[in-house]
Coordinates of C-alpha atoms in Angstrom, one line a residue:
X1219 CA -0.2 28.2 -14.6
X1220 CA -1.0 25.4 -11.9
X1221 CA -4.5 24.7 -11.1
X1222 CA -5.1 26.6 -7.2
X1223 CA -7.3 24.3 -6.1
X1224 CA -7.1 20.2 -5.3
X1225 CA -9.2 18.0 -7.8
X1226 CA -11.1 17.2 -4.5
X1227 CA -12.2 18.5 -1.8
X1228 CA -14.3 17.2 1.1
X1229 CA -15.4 19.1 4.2
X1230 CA -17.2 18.2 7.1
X1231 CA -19.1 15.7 5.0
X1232 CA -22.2 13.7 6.7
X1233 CA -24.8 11.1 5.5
X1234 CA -27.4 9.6 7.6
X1235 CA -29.7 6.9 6.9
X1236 CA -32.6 7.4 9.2
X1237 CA -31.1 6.8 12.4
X1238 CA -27.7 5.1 11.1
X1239 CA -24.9 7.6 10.3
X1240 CA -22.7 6.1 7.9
X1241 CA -20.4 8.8 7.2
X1242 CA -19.9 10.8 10.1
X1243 CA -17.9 14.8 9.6
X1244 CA -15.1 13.8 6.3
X1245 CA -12.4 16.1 5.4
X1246 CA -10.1 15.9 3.2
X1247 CA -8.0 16.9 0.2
X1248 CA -6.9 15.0 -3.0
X1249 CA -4.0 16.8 -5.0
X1250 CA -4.5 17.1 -8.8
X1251 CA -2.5 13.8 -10.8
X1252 CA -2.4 11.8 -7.6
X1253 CA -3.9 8.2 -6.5
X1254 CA -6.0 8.1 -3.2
X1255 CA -7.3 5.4 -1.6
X1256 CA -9.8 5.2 1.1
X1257 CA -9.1 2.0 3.1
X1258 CA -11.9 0.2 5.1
X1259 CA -13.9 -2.8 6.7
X1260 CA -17.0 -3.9 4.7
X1261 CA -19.9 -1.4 6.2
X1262 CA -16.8 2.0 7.5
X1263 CA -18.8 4.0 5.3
X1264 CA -16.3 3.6 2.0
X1265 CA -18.9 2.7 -0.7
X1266 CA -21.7 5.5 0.3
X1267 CA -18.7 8.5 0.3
X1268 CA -17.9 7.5 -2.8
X1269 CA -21.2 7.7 -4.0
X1270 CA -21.5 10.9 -2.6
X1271 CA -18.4 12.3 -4.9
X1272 CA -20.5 10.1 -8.1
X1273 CA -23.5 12.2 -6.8
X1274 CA -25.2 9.0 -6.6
X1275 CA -26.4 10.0 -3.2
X1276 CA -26.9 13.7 -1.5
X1277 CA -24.6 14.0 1.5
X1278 CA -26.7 15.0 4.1
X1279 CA -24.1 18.2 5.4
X1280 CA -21.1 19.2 4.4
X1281 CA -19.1 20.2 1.1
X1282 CA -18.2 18.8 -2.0
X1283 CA -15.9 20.6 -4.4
X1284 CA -14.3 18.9 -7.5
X1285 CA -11.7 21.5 -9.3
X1286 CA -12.8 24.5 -6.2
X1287 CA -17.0 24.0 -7.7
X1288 CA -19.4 22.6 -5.4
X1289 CA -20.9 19.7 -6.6
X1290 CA -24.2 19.6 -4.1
X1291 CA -27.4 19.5 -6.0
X1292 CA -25.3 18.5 -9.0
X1293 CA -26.5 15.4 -11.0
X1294 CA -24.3 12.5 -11.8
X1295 CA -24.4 13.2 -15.6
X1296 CA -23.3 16.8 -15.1
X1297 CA -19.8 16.3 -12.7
X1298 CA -16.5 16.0 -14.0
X1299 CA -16.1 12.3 -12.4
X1300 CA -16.4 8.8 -14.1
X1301 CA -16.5 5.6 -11.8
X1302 CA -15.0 1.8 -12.6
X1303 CA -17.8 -0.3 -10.9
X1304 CA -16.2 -3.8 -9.3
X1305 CA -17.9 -6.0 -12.1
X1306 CA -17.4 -3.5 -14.6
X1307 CA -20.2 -2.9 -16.3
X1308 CA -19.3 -3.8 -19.7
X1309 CA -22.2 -4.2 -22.5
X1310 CA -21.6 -7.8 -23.3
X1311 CA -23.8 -7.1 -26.5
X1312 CA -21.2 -4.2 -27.8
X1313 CA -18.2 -4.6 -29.0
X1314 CA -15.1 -2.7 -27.3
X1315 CA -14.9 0.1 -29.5
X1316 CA -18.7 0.6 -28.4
X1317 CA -18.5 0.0 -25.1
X1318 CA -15.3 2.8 -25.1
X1319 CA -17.7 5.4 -26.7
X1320 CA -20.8 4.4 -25.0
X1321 CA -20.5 8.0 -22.8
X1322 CA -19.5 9.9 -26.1
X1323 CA -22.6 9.0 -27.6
X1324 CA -25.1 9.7 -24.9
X1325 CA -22.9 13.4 -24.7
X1326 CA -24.1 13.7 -28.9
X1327 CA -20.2 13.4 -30.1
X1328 CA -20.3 13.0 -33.7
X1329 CA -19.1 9.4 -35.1
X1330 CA -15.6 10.6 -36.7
X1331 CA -14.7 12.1 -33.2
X1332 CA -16.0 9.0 -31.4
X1333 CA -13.8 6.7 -33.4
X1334 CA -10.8 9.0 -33.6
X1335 CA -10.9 9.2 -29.4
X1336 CA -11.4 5.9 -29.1
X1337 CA -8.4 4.5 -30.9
X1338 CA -6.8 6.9 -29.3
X1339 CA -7.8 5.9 -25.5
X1340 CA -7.4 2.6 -26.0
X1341 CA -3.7 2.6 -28.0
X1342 CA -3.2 4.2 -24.4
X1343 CA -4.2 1.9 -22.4
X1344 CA -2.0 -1.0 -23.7
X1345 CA -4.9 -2.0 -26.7
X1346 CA -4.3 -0.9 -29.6
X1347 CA -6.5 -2.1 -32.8
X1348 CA -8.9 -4.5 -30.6
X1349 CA -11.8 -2.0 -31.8
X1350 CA -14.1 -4.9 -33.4
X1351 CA -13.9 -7.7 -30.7
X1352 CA -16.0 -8.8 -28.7
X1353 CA -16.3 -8.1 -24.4
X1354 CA -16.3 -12.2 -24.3
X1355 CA -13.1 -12.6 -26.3
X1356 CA -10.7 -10.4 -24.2
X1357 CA -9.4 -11.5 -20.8
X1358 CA -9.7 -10.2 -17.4
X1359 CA -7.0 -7.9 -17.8
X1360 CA -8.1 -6.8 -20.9
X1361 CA -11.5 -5.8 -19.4
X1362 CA -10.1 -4.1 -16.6
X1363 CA -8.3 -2.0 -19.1
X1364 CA -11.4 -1.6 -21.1
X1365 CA -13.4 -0.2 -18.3
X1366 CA -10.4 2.2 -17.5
X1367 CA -10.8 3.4 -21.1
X1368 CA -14.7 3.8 -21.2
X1369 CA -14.0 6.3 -18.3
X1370 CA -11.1 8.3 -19.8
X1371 CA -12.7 8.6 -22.9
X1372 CA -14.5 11.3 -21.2
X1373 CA -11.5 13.0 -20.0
X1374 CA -12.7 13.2 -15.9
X1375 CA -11.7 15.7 -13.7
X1376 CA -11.7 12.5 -11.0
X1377 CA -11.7 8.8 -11.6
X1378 CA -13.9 6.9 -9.2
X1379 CA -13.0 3.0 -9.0
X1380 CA -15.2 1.0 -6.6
X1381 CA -13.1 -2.3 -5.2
X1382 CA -12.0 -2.9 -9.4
X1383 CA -10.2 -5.8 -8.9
X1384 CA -12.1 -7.7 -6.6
X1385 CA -13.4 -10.3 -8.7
X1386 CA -10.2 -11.3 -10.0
X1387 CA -7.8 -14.1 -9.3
X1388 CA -4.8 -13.5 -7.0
X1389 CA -2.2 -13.8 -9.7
X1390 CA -4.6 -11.3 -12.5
X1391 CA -5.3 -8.8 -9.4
X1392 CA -1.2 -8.6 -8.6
X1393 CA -0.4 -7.7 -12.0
X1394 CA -3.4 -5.2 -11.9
X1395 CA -1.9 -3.3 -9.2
X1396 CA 0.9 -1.8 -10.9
X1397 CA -1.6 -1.2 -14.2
X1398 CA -3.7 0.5 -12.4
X1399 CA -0.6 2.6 -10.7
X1400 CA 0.9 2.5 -14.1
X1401 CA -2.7 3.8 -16.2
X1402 CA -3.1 6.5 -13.7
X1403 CA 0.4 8.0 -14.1
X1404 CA 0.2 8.1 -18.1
X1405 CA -3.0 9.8 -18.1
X1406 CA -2.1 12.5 -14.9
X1407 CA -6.0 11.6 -13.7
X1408 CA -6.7 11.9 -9.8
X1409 CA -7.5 8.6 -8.9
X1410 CA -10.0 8.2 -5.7
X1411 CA -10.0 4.5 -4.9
X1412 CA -11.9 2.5 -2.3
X1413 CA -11.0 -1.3 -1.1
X1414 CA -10.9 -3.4 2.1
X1415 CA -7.6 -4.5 0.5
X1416 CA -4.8 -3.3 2.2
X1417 CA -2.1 -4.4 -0.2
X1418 CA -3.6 -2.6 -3.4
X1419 CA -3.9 0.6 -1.3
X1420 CA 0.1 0.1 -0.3
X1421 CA 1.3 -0.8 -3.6
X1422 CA -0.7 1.7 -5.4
X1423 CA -1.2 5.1 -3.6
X1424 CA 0.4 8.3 -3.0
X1425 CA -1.9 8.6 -0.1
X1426 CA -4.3 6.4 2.3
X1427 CA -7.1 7.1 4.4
X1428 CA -7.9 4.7 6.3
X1429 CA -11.5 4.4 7.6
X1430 CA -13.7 3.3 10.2
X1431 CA -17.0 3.7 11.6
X1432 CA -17.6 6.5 9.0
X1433 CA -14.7 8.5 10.0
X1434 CA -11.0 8.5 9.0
X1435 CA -8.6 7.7 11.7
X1436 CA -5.3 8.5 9.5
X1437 CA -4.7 9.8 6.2
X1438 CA -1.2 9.5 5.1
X1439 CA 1.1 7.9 3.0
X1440 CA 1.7 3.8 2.6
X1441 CA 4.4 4.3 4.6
X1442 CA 3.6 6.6 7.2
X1443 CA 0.1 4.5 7.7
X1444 CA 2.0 1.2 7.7
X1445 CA 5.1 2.4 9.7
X1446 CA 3.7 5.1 12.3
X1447 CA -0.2 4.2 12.6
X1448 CA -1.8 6.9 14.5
X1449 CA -4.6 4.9 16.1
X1450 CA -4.8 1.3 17.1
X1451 CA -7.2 0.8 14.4
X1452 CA -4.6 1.0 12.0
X1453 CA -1.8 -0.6 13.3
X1454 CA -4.0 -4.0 13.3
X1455 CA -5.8 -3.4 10.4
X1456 CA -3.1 -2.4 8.1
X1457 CA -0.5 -5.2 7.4
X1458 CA 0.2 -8.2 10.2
X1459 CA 0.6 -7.1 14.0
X1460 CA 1.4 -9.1 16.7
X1461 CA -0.8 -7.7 19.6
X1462 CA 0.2 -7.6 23.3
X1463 CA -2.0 -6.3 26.3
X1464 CA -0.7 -5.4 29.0
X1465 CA -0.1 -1.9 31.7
X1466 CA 2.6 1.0 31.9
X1467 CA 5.1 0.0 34.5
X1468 CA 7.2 3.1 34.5
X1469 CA 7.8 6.3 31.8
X1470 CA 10.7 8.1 31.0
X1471 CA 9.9 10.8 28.6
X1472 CA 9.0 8.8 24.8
X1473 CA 10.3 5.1 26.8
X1474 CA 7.8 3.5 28.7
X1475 CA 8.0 -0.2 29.8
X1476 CA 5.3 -1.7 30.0
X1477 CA 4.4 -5.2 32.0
X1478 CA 2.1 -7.3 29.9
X1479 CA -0.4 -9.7 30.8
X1480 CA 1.5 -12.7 31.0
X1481 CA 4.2 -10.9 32.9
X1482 CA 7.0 -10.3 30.3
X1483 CA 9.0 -6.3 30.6
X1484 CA 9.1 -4.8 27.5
X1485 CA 10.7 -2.0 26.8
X1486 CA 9.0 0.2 24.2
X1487 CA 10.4 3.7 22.3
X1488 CA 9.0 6.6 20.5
X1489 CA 4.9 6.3 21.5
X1490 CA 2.6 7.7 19.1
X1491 CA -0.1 8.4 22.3
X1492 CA 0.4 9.6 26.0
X1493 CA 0.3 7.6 28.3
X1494 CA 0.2 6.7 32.4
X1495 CA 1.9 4.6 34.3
X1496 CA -0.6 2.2 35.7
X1497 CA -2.7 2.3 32.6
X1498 CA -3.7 -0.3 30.5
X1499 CA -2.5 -0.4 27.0
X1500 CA -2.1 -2.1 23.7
X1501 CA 1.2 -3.1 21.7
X1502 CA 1.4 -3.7 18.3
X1503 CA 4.3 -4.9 16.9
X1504 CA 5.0 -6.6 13.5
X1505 CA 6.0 -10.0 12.2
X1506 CA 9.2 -8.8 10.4
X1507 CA 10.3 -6.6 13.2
X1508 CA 11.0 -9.9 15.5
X1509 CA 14.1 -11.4 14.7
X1510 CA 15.1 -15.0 16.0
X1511 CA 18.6 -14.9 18.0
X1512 CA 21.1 -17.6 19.6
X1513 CA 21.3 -15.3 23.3
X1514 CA 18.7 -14.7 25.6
X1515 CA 21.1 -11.3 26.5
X1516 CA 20.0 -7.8 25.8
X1517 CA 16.6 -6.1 25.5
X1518 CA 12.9 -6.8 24.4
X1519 CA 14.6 -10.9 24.8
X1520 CA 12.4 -13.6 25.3
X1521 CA 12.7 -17.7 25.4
X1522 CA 10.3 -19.7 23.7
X1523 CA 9.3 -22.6 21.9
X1524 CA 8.7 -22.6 18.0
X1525 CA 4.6 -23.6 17.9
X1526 CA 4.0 -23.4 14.2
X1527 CA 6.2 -23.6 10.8
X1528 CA 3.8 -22.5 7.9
X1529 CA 5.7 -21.8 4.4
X1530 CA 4.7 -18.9 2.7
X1531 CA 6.9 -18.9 -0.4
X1532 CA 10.0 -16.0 0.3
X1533 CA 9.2 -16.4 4.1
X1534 CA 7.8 -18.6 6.7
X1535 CA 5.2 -17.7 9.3
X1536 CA 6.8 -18.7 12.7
X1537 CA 4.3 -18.7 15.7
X1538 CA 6.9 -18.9 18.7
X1539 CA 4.9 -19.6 22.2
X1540 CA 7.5 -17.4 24.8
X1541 CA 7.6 -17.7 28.7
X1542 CA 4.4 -16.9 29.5
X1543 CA 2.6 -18.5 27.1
X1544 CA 1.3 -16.2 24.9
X1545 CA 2.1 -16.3 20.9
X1546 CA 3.9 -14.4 18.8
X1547 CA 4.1 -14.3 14.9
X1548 CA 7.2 -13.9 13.1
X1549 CA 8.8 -13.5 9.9
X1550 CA 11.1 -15.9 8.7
X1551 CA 13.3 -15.6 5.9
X1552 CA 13.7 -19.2 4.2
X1553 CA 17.8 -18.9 4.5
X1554 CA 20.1 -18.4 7.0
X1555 CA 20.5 -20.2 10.3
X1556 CA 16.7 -20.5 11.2
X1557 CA 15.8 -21.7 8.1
X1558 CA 15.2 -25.4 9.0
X1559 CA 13.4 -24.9 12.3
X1560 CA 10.6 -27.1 13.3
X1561 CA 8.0 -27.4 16.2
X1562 CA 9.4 -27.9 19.2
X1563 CA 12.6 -26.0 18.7
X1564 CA 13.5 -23.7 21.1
X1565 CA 14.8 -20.2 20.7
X1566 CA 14.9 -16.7 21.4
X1567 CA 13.2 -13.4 20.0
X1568 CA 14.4 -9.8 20.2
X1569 CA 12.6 -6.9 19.0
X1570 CA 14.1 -3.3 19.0
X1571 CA 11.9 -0.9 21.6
X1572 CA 11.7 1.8 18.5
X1573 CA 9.6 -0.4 16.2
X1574 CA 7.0 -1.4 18.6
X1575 CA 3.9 1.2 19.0
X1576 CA 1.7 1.3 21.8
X1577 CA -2.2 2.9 22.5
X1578 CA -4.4 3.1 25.5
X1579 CA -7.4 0.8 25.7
X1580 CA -10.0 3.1 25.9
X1581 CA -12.0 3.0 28.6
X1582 CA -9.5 1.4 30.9

């Protein structure tokens, strides 16, 4: 019979510093077997909520329940968690197969089990017979993995993993990405994940939250919080946006247009907000949603002038300065008949109204 209850669950979860409220009234839920990421600036708030689910700190209101038990008052030693710090944390004076059962042996597991669930945890993890070796002979991968295994070893309710790959290279940290998503299937552990990283919370997660000012403006999935961002927040923090300000012209039911500052009509479709006509308001639009044509004819069509050519391996980055100046960033596949443009060049962009998204300024 399924477990009733998520792995996790948050509610209405508060910690103040003095003054400073750094996570400010969290809910939310985390399925059993899935990978959630909470997605943030440096200083949203991240790091001290996941402390909070360590036990590392004491939220100052709210709930925390791990498999339907609340964990407030509970020590850190006695929850069902284990957490993969961003440098690790290895013993450099252990070898791996000590380093894996460091956590049995502080619970008093007896040596033959130790062994036995450490060849096992680590065969499972992609390392098999590496028992002996030292941390310093292994490579950054390898470590990652070894980390992973320390953890599991313990068999946790909840796997905690604090910005893991940050210190590595760009090339190690890629391939990381789908271990990580790859480790946490094979084992069927709820993985709670924090970064300032967008693209290891897209590649990797069944679900995002994405937070700021310690609270969560959306939590949904890599697609839904890339493709229909609830909050302005999101739509520029998550991926590349082209960002144009600008005031509601006229509304007809979803279809607004909308005048922006440099006087260009645009034509927008399916808003996520309400809006006014007269009111000020933000468009985000992104790179790969511009397309380069031959005809200034049709819809969401400006002229402009190519301002920047910068090669980016399967695409270019095409800054194009339109009509009234202002400059707008799009993505450029390296074949087909834009392929050799170059400063200077003139041309036309077109942009569908459904896959803009538009917010009020606040305030305005």
């Amino acid at each position: 019979m399924s477990d009733p209850h998520p792995d996790l669950v948050c509610s209405d979860l508060t910690k103040d510093f003095d003054a400073f409220r750094a996570v400010n009234h969290v809910s939310f839920e985390v399925p059993q077997g899935s990978f959630f990421s909470i997605l943030g600036p440096s200083g949203c708030g991240k790091t001290t909520l996941l402390r909070m689910i360590a036990g590392f700190q004491e939220p100052t209101s709210g709930d925390l329940r791990i498999k339907g038990k609340s964990m407030i008052g509970v020590p850190p030693n006695k929850r069902p968690v284990s957490m993969v710090f961003q440098h690790l944390a290895l013993f450099p004076t252990m070898n791996i197969g000590d380093n894996v059962g460091f956590g049995l042996r502080q619970r008093g597991v007896g040596k033959s089990e130790i062994k036995t669930r450490v060849e096992q945890v680590l065969d499972r993890v992609g390392l098999p017979g590496v028992s002996e070796r030292r941390i310093d002979q292994i490579s950054g991968g390898q470590k990652q993995r070894v980390a992973i295994a320390r953890c599991m070893v313990l068999e946790p309710d909840v796997l905690l993993l604090d910005e893991p790959l940050g210190a590595l290279d760009l090339k190690l940290r890629e391939h990381m990405k789908v271990e990580l998503k790859s480790l946490q299937a094979a084992f069927n552990t709820t993985f709670v994940y924090i970064t300032h990283d967008q693209s290891e919370a897209l590649v990797m997660s069944d679900n995002i939250a994405v937070m700021n000012h310690g609270q969560f403006e959306q939590i949904g999935t890599p697609h839904e919080v890339y493709h229909a961002p609830s909050t302005a927040f999101v739509a520029g923090f998550v991926g590349d946006a082209n960002r144009i300000d600008g005031k509601v012209a006229a509304l007809n039911g979803t279809a607004l247009t909308l005048t922006s500052d440099g006087g260009t009509e645009m034509k927008i479709d399916a808003q996520a907000k309400a809006l006014s006509v007269g009111q000020r308001a933000q468009v985000y639009l992104r790179p790969e949603a511009i397309e380069l044509v031959t005809s200034g004819d049709g819809v969401n069509v400006s002229g402009g002038v190519i301002d920047s050519v910068l090669f980016n391996g399967a695409n270019s980055s095409v800054t194009v300065k339109d009509q009234s100046g202002s400059l707008l960033k799009v993505a450029l596949p390296q074949t087909g008949a834009f392929a050799t443009l170059r400063k200077g060049d003139k041309v036309f962009t077109r942009w569908d109204p459904r896959q803009a998204r538009c917010y009020p300024v606040a305030g305005a």
